[in-house]
Amino acid sequence: MKIAHVALWTHQLEAQKQFWQEFFGGMANELYISKNRPGFRSYFVSLTEGPTIELMSLEGLNKGDNGKELTGWAHIAITLGSRQHVDEMVVKAAETDILVSPARVTGDGCYEAIIRDPDGNLIEIVA
């Protein structure tokens, strides 16, 4: 088995699409507007490898209410392939003020940094 896609609720659908394209080279499909669920819109963003990311928005989307549709995930980790790629992304993230934690080696030996998307959700970028 493998993960087909992960989904992210967002209030900023276009900003999220642009973020995934600019920082991770994502390719997005055409905007989907549901005929069955009023106010639901989404994009699927494909990265070079792995599952796609479904960016979803809904009129009246809640923020932080347990048991309801709300923005975010705890975090997602994306492998960039090398320390050099992590370091390059850190520079780009710092320039756009989305760097949360600079690159470091974790206790288990992982080289990672943390950035945030337009909604403030955390993304670990790892070597």
Short mmCIF file of N, CA and C in Angstrom, two decimals, residues 41-89:
data_model
loop_
_atom_site.label_atom_id
_atom_site.label_comp_id
_atom_site.label_asym_id
_atom_site.label_seq_id
_atom_site.Cartn_x
_atom_site.Cartn_y
_atom_site.Cartn_z
N ARG A 41 -14.08 24.02 -2.93
CA ARG A 41 -13.16 24.17 -4.05
C ARG A 41 -11.85 23.49 -3.69
N SER A 42 -11.14 22.97 -4.68
CA SER A 42 -9.87 22.31 -4.38
C SER A 42 -8.94 22.27 -5.58
N TYR A 43 -7.67 22.06 -5.26
CA TYR A 43 -6.63 21.77 -6.23
C TYR A 43 -5.92 20.51 -5.76
N PHE A 44 -5.44 19.71 -6.69
CA PHE A 44 -4.50 18.65 -6.38
C PHE A 44 -3.13 19.13 -6.87
N VAL A 45 -2.15 19.11 -5.99
CA VAL A 45 -0.80 19.52 -6.33
C VAL A 45 0.09 18.29 -6.30
N SER A 46 0.76 18.03 -7.42
CA SER A 46 1.67 16.90 -7.52
C SER A 46 3.10 17.37 -7.35
N LEU A 47 3.84 16.65 -6.50
CA LEU A 47 5.26 16.91 -6.34
C LEU A 47 6.02 15.94 -7.24
N THR A 48 7.33 16.01 -7.25
CA THR A 48 8.12 15.13 -8.10
C THR A 48 7.86 13.66 -7.81
N GLU A 49 7.78 13.32 -6.51
CA GLU A 49 7.52 11.95 -6.09
C GLU A 49 6.54 11.95 -4.93
N GLY A 50 5.96 10.81 -4.68
CA GLY A 50 5.11 10.65 -3.51
C GLY A 50 3.67 11.04 -3.77
N PRO A 51 2.90 11.10 -2.69
CA PRO A 51 1.47 11.39 -2.83
C PRO A 51 1.23 12.83 -3.26
N THR A 52 0.07 13.06 -3.83
CA THR A 52 -0.32 14.42 -4.16
C THR A 52 -0.90 15.08 -2.91
N ILE A 53 -1.00 16.40 -2.96
CA ILE A 53 -1.56 17.17 -1.86
C ILE A 53 -2.85 17.80 -2.36
N GLU A 54 -3.94 17.50 -1.69
CA GLU A 54 -5.21 18.13 -2.05
C GLU A 54 -5.38 19.36 -1.17
N LEU A 55 -5.42 20.52 -1.79
CA LEU A 55 -5.67 21.77 -1.09
C LEU A 55 -7.16 22.03 -1.18
N MET A 56 -7.82 22.13 -0.03
CA MET A 56 -9.28 22.22 -0.01
C MET A 56 -9.74 23.48 0.72
N SER A 57 -10.78 24.10 0.19
CA SER A 57 -11.37 25.26 0.84
C SER A 57 -12.89 25.11 0.82
N LEU A 58 -13.51 25.68 1.83
CA LEU A 58 -14.96 25.57 1.98
C LEU A 58 -15.47 26.85 2.61
N GLU A 59 -16.50 27.41 2.05
CA GLU A 59 -17.10 28.59 2.66
C GLU A 59 -17.52 28.24 4.07
N GLY A 60 -17.21 29.11 5.03
CA GLY A 60 -17.57 28.87 6.43
C GLY A 60 -16.64 27.92 7.14
N LEU A 61 -15.44 27.67 6.59
CA LEU A 61 -14.47 26.78 7.21
C LEU A 61 -14.09 27.31 8.59
N ASN A 62 -14.16 26.43 9.58
CA ASN A 62 -13.82 26.81 10.96
C ASN A 62 -12.32 26.74 11.16
N LYS A 63 -11.87 27.38 12.20
CA LYS A 63 -10.45 27.32 12.55
C LYS A 63 -10.33 26.87 14.00
N GLY A 64 -9.82 25.65 14.21
CA GLY A 64 -9.51 25.18 15.54
C GLY A 64 -10.64 24.53 16.32
N ASP A 65 -11.80 24.31 15.73
CA ASP A 65 -12.90 23.67 16.45
C ASP A 65 -12.82 22.16 16.27
N ASN A 66 -12.57 21.43 17.34
CA ASN A 66 -12.48 19.98 17.26
C ASN A 66 -13.79 19.39 16.76
N GLY A 67 -13.66 18.37 15.92
CA GLY A 67 -14.84 17.69 15.40
C GLY A 67 -15.47 18.37 14.21
N LYS A 68 -14.92 19.49 13.79
CA LYS A 68 -15.44 20.19 12.62
C LYS A 68 -14.34 20.30 11.58
N GLU A 69 -14.73 20.58 10.35
CA GLU A 69 -13.72 20.79 9.32
C GLU A 69 -12.98 22.08 9.65
N LEU A 70 -11.67 21.98 9.69
CA LEU A 70 -10.88 23.13 10.09
C LEU A 70 -9.57 23.17 9.33
N THR A 71 -8.87 24.28 9.44
CA THR A 71 -7.60 24.41 8.72
C THR A 71 -6.52 23.54 9.34
N GLY A 72 -5.64 23.06 8.49
CA GLY A 72 -4.38 22.53 8.95
C GLY A 72 -4.19 21.05 9.13
N TRP A 73 -2.97 20.70 9.45
CA TRP A 73 -2.52 19.39 9.88
C TRP A 73 -1.45 19.64 10.95
N ALA A 74 -1.00 18.62 11.65
CA ALA A 74 0.04 18.82 12.68
C ALA A 74 1.33 19.29 12.01
N HIS A 75 1.83 18.53 11.08
CA HIS A 75 2.91 18.92 10.19
C HIS A 75 3.04 17.86 9.12
N ILE A 76 3.74 18.21 8.08
CA ILE A 76 4.09 17.26 7.04
C ILE A 76 5.60 17.38 6.86
N ALA A 77 6.26 16.28 6.58
CA ALA A 77 7.70 16.30 6.34
C ALA A 77 7.95 15.99 4.87
N ILE A 78 8.79 16.79 4.25
CA ILE A 78 9.11 16.61 2.85
C ILE A 78 10.62 16.43 2.72
N THR A 79 11.02 15.34 2.09
CA THR A 79 12.43 15.06 1.87
C THR A 79 12.91 15.81 0.64
N LEU A 80 13.95 16.60 0.82
CA LEU A 80 14.52 17.36 -0.29
C LEU A 80 15.71 16.66 -0.92
N GLY A 81 16.27 15.65 -0.24
CA GLY A 81 17.30 14.83 -0.84
C GLY A 81 18.73 15.08 -0.39
N SER A 82 19.01 16.28 0.12
CA SER A 82 20.38 16.55 0.57
C SER A 82 20.38 17.72 1.54
N ARG A 83 21.46 17.81 2.29
CA ARG A 83 21.64 18.95 3.20
C ARG A 83 21.71 20.25 2.40
N GLN A 84 22.35 20.21 1.26
CA GLN A 84 22.48 21.41 0.42
C GLN A 84 21.09 21.92 0.02
N HIS A 85 20.20 21.01 -0.36
CA HIS A 85 18.85 21.44 -0.74
C HIS A 85 18.09 22.02 0.45
N VAL A 86 18.28 21.43 1.62
CA VAL A 86 17.65 21.98 2.83
C VAL A 86 18.19 23.39 3.08
N ASP A 87 19.51 23.55 3.01
CA ASP A 87 20.12 24.85 3.25
C ASP A 87 19.62 25.90 2.24
N GLU A 88 19.48 25.51 0.98
CA GLU A 88 18.96 26.43 -0.04
C GLU A 88 17.52 26.85 0.27
N MET A 89 16.71 25.89 0.71
CA MET A 89 15.32 26.19 1.05
C MET A 89 15.25 27.10 2.28
#
